[in-house]
Amino acid sequence: MATEILDARGPERLPLVERPGGPAGRGPIREGDGGGGPGAAFDPAQFGLWAFLGTVTMLFIGFTSAYIVRRTGMDWRPLPLPRLLWWNTGALLLSSAALEVARRRRAALDLRGLRLWLGATALLAGLFVLGQFQAWRVLRALGFFLSSNPHSSFFYMLSGVHLFHLAGGLVWFALVLFRLRGARYAPAAGGRTLSLFATYWHFLGLLWVYVLFLIFVF
Amino acid sequence: MAHTEAHAAEAHAHDHAPQAFIWKYVFSKDHKVIGIQYYVTAMLMALIAGLLAMLIRVQLAWPEVNWGIIGKLMPLGFQGGEGQPYVMNPEFYAMLFTMHGTIMVFFVLSTAPVSGFGNLLIPLQVGARDMAFPFLNGLSFWTFFCGCVTILTSFFVGAGAAAGGWTSYPPLSALRGAVPGSQIGQTFWIIAMVFFIASFTMGGLNFVTTIINLRTKGLSLLRMPLTLWSMFLVAILGLLAFPALTGASLMLLLDRHFGTSFFLPTGLVLNNAPMVGANGQFVHQGGSPLLWQHLFWFLGHPEVYILMLPALGFTSDILTTFCRKALFGYKAMVGAMVAISGLSFIVWGHHMFVSGMNPHLAMAFAVGTILIAVPSAVKVFNWLATLWQSRIQYKTPMLWAMGVVSLFISGGLSGVWLGQSAPDIQLHDTFFVVAHFHLIMAGAALFGVFGATAMWFPKMFGRLMNDTLGKWHFWFTFITYYGTFFPMHYIGLAGHMRRIYDPYQYEFLKNLAPLNHFITISALILGASQVIFFVNFFWSAFKGEKATANPWNANGLEWTTSSPPPHGNWPGAIPEVHRWPYEYSNPSAPKDFVMQSDPPLAVESGH
């Protein structure tokens, strides 16, 4: 077998081949050469979450380009901005702030404060969701439906897609609460779960501000 | 945090694989099982989409043929019976090519190489126990499976499956009354697409995270095999490009069912009646069908590289293994793949040269497209330089890899024609385009999948595929593939339109009948010869020759563990990496291959 392999070698003159990965690819192994092991550059879950936020961002970039193209249509009628939306926006941003306070309470090992501020986060998130439904009702009462004109179509669609992502966030939030409640107080593990969720929740807040800006200001 | 991860990985290695059949083989979280599930599902979908292609070809060669029993079995697709010959309905023909394209592009050629081999190979090649998110991985497969069920069910709902082409251009796809295929079948098409995209996104998140975070010690990015590089780039392409189709699909759904006008312009006339509402106004106002085309092709062009790149990666790994030579120009190969991926985002307009776009814009898209020829040529020349003066071992995987090189060249050359707006305006929507993309996109991807199947079969089932049957399969496929698609260049140049039910209703296409007969006979042999593959696949999976850990004397990490690898991939510690994966025929080494995990040679430790 071995001789057969040697016979299968190429001719004597080996072509010059550049070997990547350090000097001729032969250097000593350094810590963190690969992503894994003790020298790992990122937490995989955090990295995966950011990649997911990237793909959601691309979705809204797609919607934005459609919005810009469609806005030039003759049938574009401006949509009135329901005042309620400002309150909703405030509630969502405050729930982000409450989540940050909760994280700090957790870091300070204040379990009671953690529960209190997580409760505030949930309450404000609930207010946002109810407020969004109410805003749709207000617009319907004014005679602006999904199909009335492109501006209202975009508003219902984008706020709906945002709310869909927010619903996913709420399911995740429930899981986080369950973990923090059910497990004994474990600072490290709880902190990671909470910080992952916080990344997503803050993203949703920013995304909503962007949607609002795109539809009513831009 | 990283420490807890490392501990978690170790704990994972020590715990036992799930024993119950349902958790081990059905709702598995093991990347190898999921990879095989994806692969087998995709190949069964290929069987269905391939049969649709056979029906298309027979119709194109002999539109007057009596379909007999086939027509009797599908009463919606054919008319006739009671003494009359069965003739195919034009609507049914439109459904055939739509579903052939949709299933092949999304559910076969995006799935088998990327989701199938990606899941199988990524953890093995990066040196990880599993993917970064095994649960998400299992969820991804079952989401894909729902997509498959949805797209197959659409054949049997309402008036049949979608029939607006795999690109589903509105208004045809947005008006339910336009054609039978635009009824509920089109809605199923959209839902299947959303399932597919969700599944592909979950897979893509797993791919990038695993490759960035879980590489073993020593495996720097520039020591990764090109298969890994291709999977990494494909995952990024998917994550960035697919959302455009998600958004567009949602808007199409709203246009279809909720009266919005994202894509529907004013003044539509349906079945000779203007589409006006009770108030005398047009129901749909001011929408832009072109908007769909932009969003669709913003996905669509990266999508064809999602099909292509894994095949290019497999080819590089297979070529070096079977010509026992180091890969020529590794860094240039990586750079070329990165360049192809980057360029794929700025060339979508070349699918729309006839849409009335500003010629200056068309010029920009054309220049970007022609630029892709540069990294593509880099790849081809490096492959040829790798093959140059080597003593090639003509095993089945090698034949397929060389087939990929051949198809990549012959299909790429016609791409240079089509990439420029002036020739494209002549050739658009002719069989020239069909010839082009079947050679380069479909063909290269398919040959890549067959090559990878023969190459990595040991890591799937612990056995080798039969080499003789594999070679018969290759030669039948190779010859009939060219026999089917090469003549399409000629009929395309002669003006033969694609997506046409009966070419011979036009005087100027009548003399193309002999070529069409040749193509169809070739296509039927091509279809029939796939039986060899399926026989070989299932026979070898159960009865094939048992494979050793490294049957090809290859260098990658996947060859350091047994065939098939155990749960957790390596029974002991994960191997460390000391070099790139293409160290073949180094005269200073004791063997003609030095595996990535072999300890440094004397000559490698410096001077």
Short mmCIF file of N, CA, C and O in Angstrom, two decimals, chain A residues 1 5-11 13-21 25-31 33-38 40 42-45 47-48 51-52 54-55 58-59 62-63 65-66 69-70 73 75 146-147 150 153-154 157 161 192, chain B residues 1 5 133 201 205 208-209 212-213 215-220 222-223 239-240 243 246-247 250-251 254 258-262 285-287 291 295 298 324-327 330-331 389 391 393 553 576-580 583 585-587 589 591-592 604:
data_model
loop_
_atom_site.label_atom_id
_atom_site.label_comp_id
_atom_site.label_asym_id
_atom_site.label_seq_id
_atom_site.Cartn_x
_atom_site.Cartn_y
_atom_site.Cartn_z
N MET A 1 0.84 -1.21 0.00
CA MET A 1 0.00 0.00 0.00
C MET A 1 0.87 1.25 0.00
O MET A 1 0.67 2.17 -0.78
N ILE A 5 1.28 4.30 -2.82
CA ILE A 5 1.05 5.72 -2.58
C ILE A 5 2.25 6.52 -3.08
O ILE A 5 2.10 7.55 -3.73
N LEU A 6 3.45 6.00 -2.82
CA LEU A 6 4.63 6.74 -3.25
C LEU A 6 4.66 6.84 -4.77
O LEU A 6 5.02 7.86 -5.33
N ASP A 7 4.23 5.74 -5.44
CA ASP A 7 4.20 5.77 -6.91
C ASP A 7 3.25 6.83 -7.42
O ASP A 7 3.44 7.39 -8.48
N ALA A 8 2.22 7.06 -6.62
CA ALA A 8 1.21 8.01 -7.08
C ALA A 8 1.68 9.45 -6.93
O ALA A 8 0.97 10.38 -7.27
N ARG A 9 2.85 9.64 -6.40
CA ARG A 9 3.37 11.00 -6.28
C ARG A 9 3.53 11.67 -7.63
O ARG A 9 3.73 11.02 -8.64
N GLY A 10 3.52 12.94 -7.60
CA GLY A 10 3.77 13.69 -8.82
C GLY A 10 5.23 13.56 -9.20
O GLY A 10 5.99 12.83 -8.57
N PRO A 11 5.66 14.23 -10.25
CA PRO A 11 7.05 14.19 -10.68
C PRO A 11 7.97 14.81 -9.64
O PRO A 11 7.54 15.43 -8.69
N ARG A 13 9.99 17.34 -9.74
CA ARG A 13 9.93 18.80 -9.59
C ARG A 13 8.58 19.18 -9.01
O ARG A 13 7.59 19.22 -9.70
N LEU A 14 8.53 19.44 -7.74
CA LEU A 14 7.26 19.86 -7.15
C LEU A 14 7.05 21.33 -7.47
O LEU A 14 7.96 22.12 -7.36
N PRO A 15 5.87 21.68 -7.89
CA PRO A 15 5.63 23.09 -8.17
C PRO A 15 5.72 23.89 -6.87
O PRO A 15 5.46 23.38 -5.79
N LEU A 16 6.08 25.13 -7.02
CA LEU A 16 6.14 25.99 -5.84
C LEU A 16 4.72 26.30 -5.42
O LEU A 16 3.93 26.82 -6.18
N VAL A 17 4.40 25.93 -4.21
CA VAL A 17 3.07 26.20 -3.71
C VAL A 17 3.19 27.05 -2.46
O VAL A 17 3.95 26.73 -1.56
N GLU A 18 2.45 28.11 -2.46
CA GLU A 18 2.47 28.99 -1.29
C GLU A 18 1.63 28.35 -0.20
O GLU A 18 0.47 28.02 -0.40
N ARG A 19 2.20 28.15 0.96
CA ARG A 19 1.45 27.53 2.05
C ARG A 19 0.95 28.61 3.00
O ARG A 19 1.75 29.31 3.60
N PRO A 20 -0.36 28.71 3.11
CA PRO A 20 -0.90 29.79 3.94
C PRO A 20 -0.83 29.45 5.42
O PRO A 20 -0.44 28.35 5.80
N GLY A 21 -1.20 30.41 6.24
CA GLY A 21 -1.30 30.16 7.68
C GLY A 21 0.04 30.30 8.36
O GLY A 21 0.57 29.37 8.95
N GLY A 25 2.93 27.93 6.67
CA GLY A 25 1.89 27.20 7.39
C GLY A 25 2.44 26.27 8.45
O GLY A 25 1.79 25.32 8.83
N ARG A 26 3.62 26.54 8.93
CA ARG A 26 4.26 25.55 9.79
C ARG A 26 4.58 26.10 11.17
O ARG A 26 5.27 25.48 11.94
N GLY A 27 4.14 27.30 11.44
CA GLY A 27 4.50 27.91 12.72
C GLY A 27 3.88 27.14 13.87
O GLY A 27 3.05 26.25 13.67
N PRO A 28 4.33 27.45 15.08
CA PRO A 28 3.74 26.78 16.24
C PRO A 28 2.29 27.20 16.41
O PRO A 28 1.88 28.26 15.94
N ILE A 29 1.53 26.37 17.09
CA ILE A 29 0.13 26.69 17.34
C ILE A 29 0.06 27.78 18.38
O ILE A 29 0.73 27.71 19.41
N ARG A 30 -0.71 28.79 18.08
CA ARG A 30 -0.90 29.86 19.07
C ARG A 30 -2.28 29.72 19.69
O ARG A 30 -3.20 29.21 19.08
N GLU A 31 -2.38 30.20 20.91
CA GLU A 31 -3.69 30.25 21.56
C GLU A 31 -4.64 31.06 20.69
O GLU A 31 -4.26 32.14 20.22
N ASP A 33 -5.79 30.51 17.76
CA ASP A 33 -5.69 30.38 16.30
C ASP A 33 -7.04 29.99 15.73
O ASP A 33 -7.52 30.57 14.79
N GLY A 34 -7.57 28.97 16.35
CA GLY A 34 -8.94 28.62 16.00
C GLY A 34 -9.84 29.42 16.91
O GLY A 34 -9.39 30.01 17.89
N GLY A 35 -11.13 29.46 16.59
CA GLY A 35 -12.04 30.24 17.42
C GLY A 35 -12.29 29.57 18.76
O GLY A 35 -12.59 30.23 19.74
N GLY A 36 -12.20 28.22 18.78
CA GLY A 36 -12.60 27.51 19.98
C GLY A 36 -11.53 27.50 21.05
O GLY A 36 -10.49 28.11 20.92
N GLY A 37 -11.82 26.78 22.10
CA GLY A 37 -10.85 26.64 23.18
C GLY A 37 -10.78 27.88 24.05
O GLY A 37 -11.58 28.81 23.90
N PRO A 38 -9.82 27.91 24.94
CA PRO A 38 -9.74 28.99 25.92
C PRO A 38 -9.54 30.36 25.30
O PRO A 38 -9.92 31.36 25.88
N ALA A 40 -11.06 31.61 22.80
CA ALA A 40 -12.18 31.95 21.92
C ALA A 40 -12.45 33.45 21.89
O ALA A 40 -12.42 34.13 22.91
N PHE A 42 -15.26 35.08 20.71
CA PHE A 42 -16.62 35.50 21.03
C PHE A 42 -17.34 34.39 21.75
O PHE A 42 -16.98 33.23 21.65
N ASP A 43 -18.41 34.79 22.41
CA ASP A 43 -19.36 33.81 22.92
C ASP A 43 -20.22 33.38 21.73
O ASP A 43 -20.82 34.23 21.07
N PRO A 44 -20.29 32.09 21.41
CA PRO A 44 -21.05 31.67 20.21
C PRO A 44 -22.48 32.17 20.20
O PRO A 44 -22.97 32.61 19.15
N ALA A 45 -23.15 32.13 21.36
CA ALA A 45 -24.55 32.55 21.36
C ALA A 45 -24.67 34.03 21.02
O ALA A 45 -25.54 34.44 20.25
N PHE A 47 -22.56 35.76 19.27
CA PHE A 47 -22.22 35.90 17.86
C PHE A 47 -23.41 35.52 16.98
O PHE A 47 -23.76 36.24 16.04
N GLY A 48 -24.02 34.38 17.31
CA GLY A 48 -25.17 33.93 16.52
C GLY A 48 -26.30 34.93 16.57
O GLY A 48 -26.98 35.20 15.58
N ALA A 51 -25.57 37.78 14.31
CA ALA A 51 -25.80 37.38 12.92
C ALA A 51 -27.30 37.43 12.61
O ALA A 51 -27.71 37.87 11.53
N PHE A 52 -28.11 37.00 13.58
CA PHE A 52 -29.56 37.04 13.37
C PHE A 52 -30.04 38.48 13.24
O PHE A 52 -30.86 38.81 12.37
N GLY A 54 -28.38 40.83 12.09
CA GLY A 54 -27.96 41.24 10.75
C GLY A 54 -29.00 40.88 9.71
O GLY A 54 -29.35 41.68 8.85
N THR A 55 -29.54 39.67 9.82
CA THR A 55 -30.49 39.23 8.80
C THR A 55 -31.83 39.97 8.97
O THR A 55 -32.48 40.33 7.99
N MET A 58 -31.37 43.27 7.36
CA MET A 58 -31.49 43.18 5.90
C MET A 58 -32.95 43.15 5.47
O MET A 58 -33.32 43.70 4.43
N LEU A 59 -33.79 42.49 6.27
CA LEU A 59 -35.22 42.46 5.95
C LEU A 59 -35.77 43.88 5.91
O LEU A 59 -36.48 44.27 4.98
N GLY A 62 -34.61 45.83 2.98
CA GLY A 62 -35.43 45.47 1.82
C GLY A 62 -36.74 46.25 1.81
O GLY A 62 -37.13 46.82 0.79
N PHE A 63 -37.41 46.29 2.97
CA PHE A 63 -38.66 47.04 3.06
C PHE A 63 -38.42 48.53 2.78
O PHE A 63 -39.23 49.19 2.13
N SER A 65 -36.12 49.90 0.88
CA SER A 65 -35.96 50.18 -0.55
C SER A 65 -37.30 50.12 -1.25
O SER A 65 -37.60 50.95 -2.12
N ALA A 66 -38.15 49.17 -0.86
CA ALA A 66 -39.48 49.10 -1.45
C ALA A 66 -40.26 50.38 -1.14
O ALA A 66 -40.96 50.93 -2.00
N VAL A 69 -39.09 53.29 -3.29
CA VAL A 69 -39.56 53.16 -4.67
C VAL A 69 -41.06 53.47 -4.75
O VAL A 69 -41.51 54.25 -5.60
N ARG A 70 -41.81 52.89 -3.82
CA ARG A 70 -43.27 52.98 -3.90
C ARG A 70 -43.76 54.38 -3.60
O ARG A 70 -44.84 54.79 -4.04
N GLY A 73 -45.16 56.78 -6.19
CA GLY A 73 -46.42 56.52 -6.88
C GLY A 73 -47.40 57.68 -6.75
O GLY A 73 -47.38 58.44 -5.78
N ASP A 75 -50.51 57.60 -6.22
CA ASP A 75 -51.62 57.39 -5.29
C ASP A 75 -51.18 57.50 -3.83
O ASP A 75 -51.92 57.13 -2.94
N LEU A 146 -55.58 48.67 5.68
CA LEU A 146 -54.36 48.10 5.09
C LEU A 146 -54.26 48.45 3.62
O LEU A 146 -53.20 48.80 3.10
N SER A 147 -55.39 48.36 2.90
CA SER A 147 -55.33 48.52 1.45
C SER A 147 -55.71 49.92 1.00
O SER A 147 -55.84 50.17 -0.19
N PRO A 150 -50.83 53.22 -0.36
CA PRO A 150 -49.55 52.58 -0.06
C PRO A 150 -48.97 53.01 1.29
O PRO A 150 -48.34 52.20 1.96
N SER A 153 -50.60 50.98 3.85
CA SER A 153 -50.17 49.58 3.69
C SER A 153 -48.82 49.38 4.37
O SER A 153 -48.61 48.41 5.10
N PHE A 154 -47.90 50.31 4.09
CA PHE A 154 -46.57 50.16 4.68
C PHE A 154 -46.63 50.27 6.20
O PHE A 154 -45.94 49.54 6.90
N MET A 157 -48.05 47.04 7.58
CA MET A 157 -47.15 45.91 7.35
C MET A 157 -45.92 46.00 8.25
O MET A 157 -45.56 45.04 8.93
N VAL A 161 -44.84 43.52 11.15
CA VAL A 161 -43.62 42.70 11.13
C VAL A 161 -42.80 42.97 12.39
O VAL A 161 -42.24 42.05 13.00
N ARG A 192 -25.72 35.66 31.65
CA ARG A 192 -25.53 35.44 30.22
C ARG A 192 -26.87 35.42 29.49
O ARG A 192 -27.06 36.09 28.47
N MET B 1 -16.58 33.06 30.41
CA MET B 1 -17.69 32.59 29.57
C MET B 1 -17.22 31.50 28.61
O MET B 1 -17.82 30.45 28.49
N GLU B 5 -18.13 27.34 28.19
CA GLU B 5 -18.41 26.69 26.90
C GLU B 5 -17.56 25.45 26.74
O GLU B 5 -18.03 24.39 26.35
N PHE B 133 -25.48 25.41 17.60
CA PHE B 133 -26.82 25.38 18.18
C PHE B 133 -27.55 24.13 17.67
O PHE B 133 -28.33 24.21 16.72
N THR B 201 -32.23 30.29 7.14
CA THR B 201 -31.67 31.28 8.06
C THR B 201 -31.15 30.61 9.32
O THR B 201 -30.04 30.90 9.78
N LEU B 205 -27.22 30.72 10.44
CA LEU B 205 -26.73 31.19 11.74
C LEU B 205 -25.81 30.14 12.36
O LEU B 205 -24.75 30.45 12.90
N VAL B 208 -22.28 30.07 10.30
CA VAL B 208 -21.29 31.12 10.57
C VAL B 208 -20.79 31.02 12.01
O VAL B 208 -19.59 31.16 12.26
N THR B 209 -21.70 30.74 12.95
CA THR B 209 -21.26 30.69 14.34
C THR B 209 -20.31 29.53 14.57
O THR B 209 -19.28 29.67 15.25
N ILE B 212 -16.91 30.37 12.87
CA ILE B 212 -16.15 31.44 13.54
C ILE B 212 -15.74 31.03 14.94
O ILE B 212 -14.61 31.28 15.37
N ASN B 213 -16.61 30.37 15.67
CA ASN B 213 -16.37 30.18 17.10
C ASN B 213 -15.84 28.81 17.50
O ASN B 213 -15.22 28.68 18.54
N ARG B 215 -13.85 26.54 15.82
CA ARG B 215 -12.69 25.90 15.19
C ARG B 215 -11.74 25.37 16.26
O ARG B 215 -11.55 25.99 17.29
N THR B 216 -11.13 24.23 15.96
CA THR B 216 -10.22 23.63 16.93
C THR B 216 -8.93 24.43 16.98
O THR B 216 -8.68 25.31 16.16
N LYS B 217 -8.14 24.10 17.96
CA LYS B 217 -6.88 24.81 18.17
C LYS B 217 -6.01 24.67 16.93
O LYS B 217 -5.80 23.57 16.42
N GLY B 218 -5.48 25.78 16.47
CA GLY B 218 -4.57 25.74 15.33
C GLY B 218 -5.23 25.97 13.99
O GLY B 218 -4.55 26.24 13.00
N LEU B 219 -6.56 25.85 13.94
CA LEU B 219 -7.23 26.00 12.64
C LEU B 219 -7.56 27.48 12.41
O LEU B 219 -8.66 27.93 12.66
N SER B 220 -6.56 28.21 11.94
CA SER B 220 -6.83 29.61 11.61
C SER B 220 -7.66 29.66 10.34
O SER B 220 -7.77 28.66 9.61
N LEU B 222 -7.13 30.85 7.50
CA LEU B 222 -6.40 30.53 6.27
C LEU B 222 -5.78 29.14 6.31
O LEU B 222 -4.86 28.84 5.55
N ARG B 223 -6.25 28.29 7.22
CA ARG B 223 -5.89 26.87 7.14
C ARG B 223 -7.14 26.04 6.87
O ARG B 223 -7.08 24.81 6.93
N LEU B 239 -27.85 34.72 4.68
CA LEU B 239 -28.36 35.60 5.73
C LEU B 239 -28.63 37.00 5.20
O LEU B 239 -29.56 37.66 5.65
N LEU B 240 -27.81 37.46 4.26
CA LEU B 240 -27.98 38.83 3.78
C LEU B 240 -28.94 38.94 2.61
O LEU B 240 -29.56 39.99 2.41
N PRO B 243 -33.52 37.75 3.17
CA PRO B 243 -34.55 38.65 3.70
C PRO B 243 -35.27 39.46 2.63
O PRO B 243 -36.46 39.76 2.78
N THR B 246 -38.04 37.36 1.60
CA THR B 246 -39.04 37.27 2.67
C THR B 246 -39.96 38.48 2.61
O THR B 246 -41.19 38.34 2.63
N GLY B 247 -39.35 39.67 2.54
CA GLY B 247 -40.14 40.90 2.48
C GLY B 247 -41.02 40.93 1.25
O GLY B 247 -42.22 41.22 1.34
N LEU B 250 -43.98 38.59 1.52
CA LEU B 250 -45.04 39.12 2.37
C LEU B 250 -45.87 40.15 1.61
O LEU B 250 -47.11 40.13 1.66
N MET B 251 -45.19 41.03 0.87
CA MET B 251 -45.93 42.04 0.10
C MET B 251 -46.78 41.39 -0.98
O MET B 251 -47.92 41.83 -1.24
N LEU B 254 -49.85 40.05 0.63
CA LEU B 254 -50.82 41.11 0.93
C LEU B 254 -51.52 41.58 -0.34
O LEU B 254 -52.73 41.83 -0.35
N PHE B 258 -55.14 40.74 0.43
CA PHE B 258 -55.64 41.82 1.28
C PHE B 258 -55.77 43.14 0.53
O PHE B 258 -55.85 44.20 1.15
N GLY B 259 -55.74 43.09 -0.80
CA GLY B 259 -56.09 44.26 -1.57
C GLY B 259 -55.07 45.38 -1.61
O GLY B 259 -55.38 46.47 -2.06
N THR B 260 -53.86 45.15 -1.15
CA THR B 260 -52.84 46.20 -1.25
C THR B 260 -52.32 46.29 -2.68
O THR B 260 -52.65 45.44 -3.53
N SER B 261 -51.53 47.31 -2.96
CA SER B 261 -51.01 47.50 -4.33
C SER B 261 -49.51 47.77 -4.29
O SER B 261 -49.07 48.81 -4.73
N PHE B 262 -48.76 46.86 -3.71
CA PHE B 262 -47.31 47.06 -3.72
C PHE B 262 -46.77 46.83 -5.13
O PHE B 262 -45.94 47.58 -5.62
N GLN B 285 -53.92 50.27 -7.54
CA GLN B 285 -53.44 51.54 -8.06
C GLN B 285 -51.95 51.70 -7.80
O GLN B 285 -51.48 51.45 -6.69
N GLY B 286 -51.23 52.13 -8.83
CA GLY B 286 -49.91 52.70 -8.63
C GLY B 286 -48.79 51.78 -8.22
O GLY B 286 -47.69 52.25 -7.96
N GLY B 287 -49.02 50.46 -8.13
CA GLY B 287 -47.94 49.58 -7.71
C GLY B 287 -46.90 49.38 -8.81
O GLY B 287 -47.11 49.78 -9.95
N LEU B 291 -40.66 46.48 -8.94
CA LEU B 291 -40.16 46.40 -7.56
C LEU B 291 -39.95 44.95 -7.16
O LEU B 291 -38.94 44.59 -6.54
N LEU B 295 -36.42 43.14 -5.95
CA LEU B 295 -36.28 42.42 -4.68
C LEU B 295 -35.97 40.95 -4.93
O LEU B 295 -35.13 40.35 -4.28
N PHE B 298 -32.43 40.58 -6.16
CA PHE B 298 -31.44 40.88 -5.12
C PHE B 298 -31.16 39.61 -4.32
O PHE B 298 -30.03 39.37 -3.88
N ARG B 324 -3.08 14.03 -5.85
CA ARG B 324 -1.99 13.96 -4.89
C ARG B 324 -1.06 15.16 -5.02
O ARG B 324 0.16 15.02 -5.03
N LYS B 325 -1.64 16.31 -5.15
CA LYS B 325 -0.80 17.50 -5.26
C LYS B 325 -1.40 18.61 -4.42
O LYS B 325 -2.62 18.67 -4.22
N ALA B 326 -0.54 19.49 -3.93
CA ALA B 326 -1.04 20.62 -3.17
C ALA B 326 -1.89 21.50 -4.08
O ALA B 326 -1.65 21.59 -5.28
N LEU B 327 -2.88 22.14 -3.47
CA LEU B 327 -3.72 23.05 -4.23
C LEU B 327 -2.88 24.23 -4.70
O LEU B 327 -2.11 24.80 -3.93
N TYR B 330 -3.75 28.72 -3.00
CA TYR B 330 -4.82 28.64 -2.00
C TYR B 330 -5.40 30.00 -1.68
O TYR B 330 -6.61 30.20 -1.70
N LYS B 331 -4.52 30.97 -1.39
CA LYS B 331 -5.03 32.29 -0.99
C LYS B 331 -5.82 32.93 -2.14
O LYS B 331 -6.84 33.59 -1.91
N GLN B 389 0.52 18.13 -14.72
CA GLN B 389 1.63 17.21 -14.44
C GLN B 389 1.39 16.34 -13.21
O GLN B 389 2.33 15.89 -12.58
N ARG B 391 -0.34 12.89 -11.39
CA ARG B 391 -0.73 11.55 -11.80
C ARG B 391 -2.13 11.30 -11.24
O ARG B 391 -2.29 10.96 -10.08
N GLN B 393 -5.67 9.99 -10.17
CA GLN B 393 -6.34 8.73 -9.85
C GLN B 393 -7.81 8.90 -10.23
O GLN B 393 -8.52 9.67 -9.59
N ASN B 553 -6.77 8.57 1.67
CA ASN B 553 -5.51 9.18 2.09
C ASN B 553 -5.57 10.69 1.95
O ASN B 553 -4.70 11.33 1.37
N GLU B 576 -5.75 18.60 17.12
CA GLU B 576 -5.30 19.97 16.87
C GLU B 576 -4.75 20.05 15.46
O GLU B 576 -4.33 19.05 14.89
N VAL B 577 -4.73 21.26 14.94
CA VAL B 577 -4.35 21.44 13.54
C VAL B 577 -2.97 22.09 13.47
O VAL B 577 -2.68 23.03 14.22
N HIS B 578 -2.13 21.56 12.59
CA HIS B 578 -0.77 22.09 12.47
C HIS B 578 -0.46 22.67 11.11
O HIS B 578 0.61 23.22 10.90
N ARG B 579 -1.37 22.50 10.16
CA ARG B 579 -1.06 22.99 8.81
C ARG B 579 -2.35 23.09 8.00
O ARG B 579 -3.42 22.74 8.48
N TRP B 580 -2.19 23.53 6.76
CA TRP B 580 -3.34 23.57 5.85
C TRP B 580 -3.72 22.15 5.40
O TRP B 580 -2.97 21.21 5.66
N GLU B 583 -1.45 19.34 2.04
CA GLU B 583 -0.04 18.96 2.07
C GLU B 583 0.13 17.55 1.47
O GLU B 583 0.27 16.57 2.18
N SER B 585 2.23 14.94 -1.24
CA SER B 585 3.49 14.70 -1.95
C SER B 585 4.60 15.63 -1.51
O SER B 585 5.37 16.12 -2.33
N ASN B 586 4.68 15.89 -0.23
CA ASN B 586 5.83 16.62 0.28
C ASN B 586 6.98 15.64 0.38
O ASN B 586 6.91 14.65 1.10
N PRO B 587 8.08 15.86 -0.37
CA PRO B 587 9.15 14.87 -0.41
C PRO B 587 9.79 14.62 0.95
O PRO B 587 10.39 13.57 1.17
N ALA B 589 8.22 14.28 3.71
CA ALA B 589 7.31 13.55 4.60
C ALA B 589 7.43 12.06 4.34
O ALA B 589 7.77 11.64 3.23
N LYS B 591 5.04 9.86 4.17
CA LYS B 591 3.98 9.40 3.28
C LYS B 591 3.72 10.51 2.26
O LYS B 591 4.24 11.61 2.40
N ASP B 592 2.87 10.23 1.27
CA ASP B 592 2.61 11.29 0.30
C ASP B 592 1.51 12.22 0.75
O ASP B 592 1.06 13.08 0.01
N GLU B 604 9.34 21.24 9.15
CA GLU B 604 8.35 22.28 9.38
C GLU B 604 8.66 23.11 10.62
O GLU B 604 8.10 24.17 10.82
#
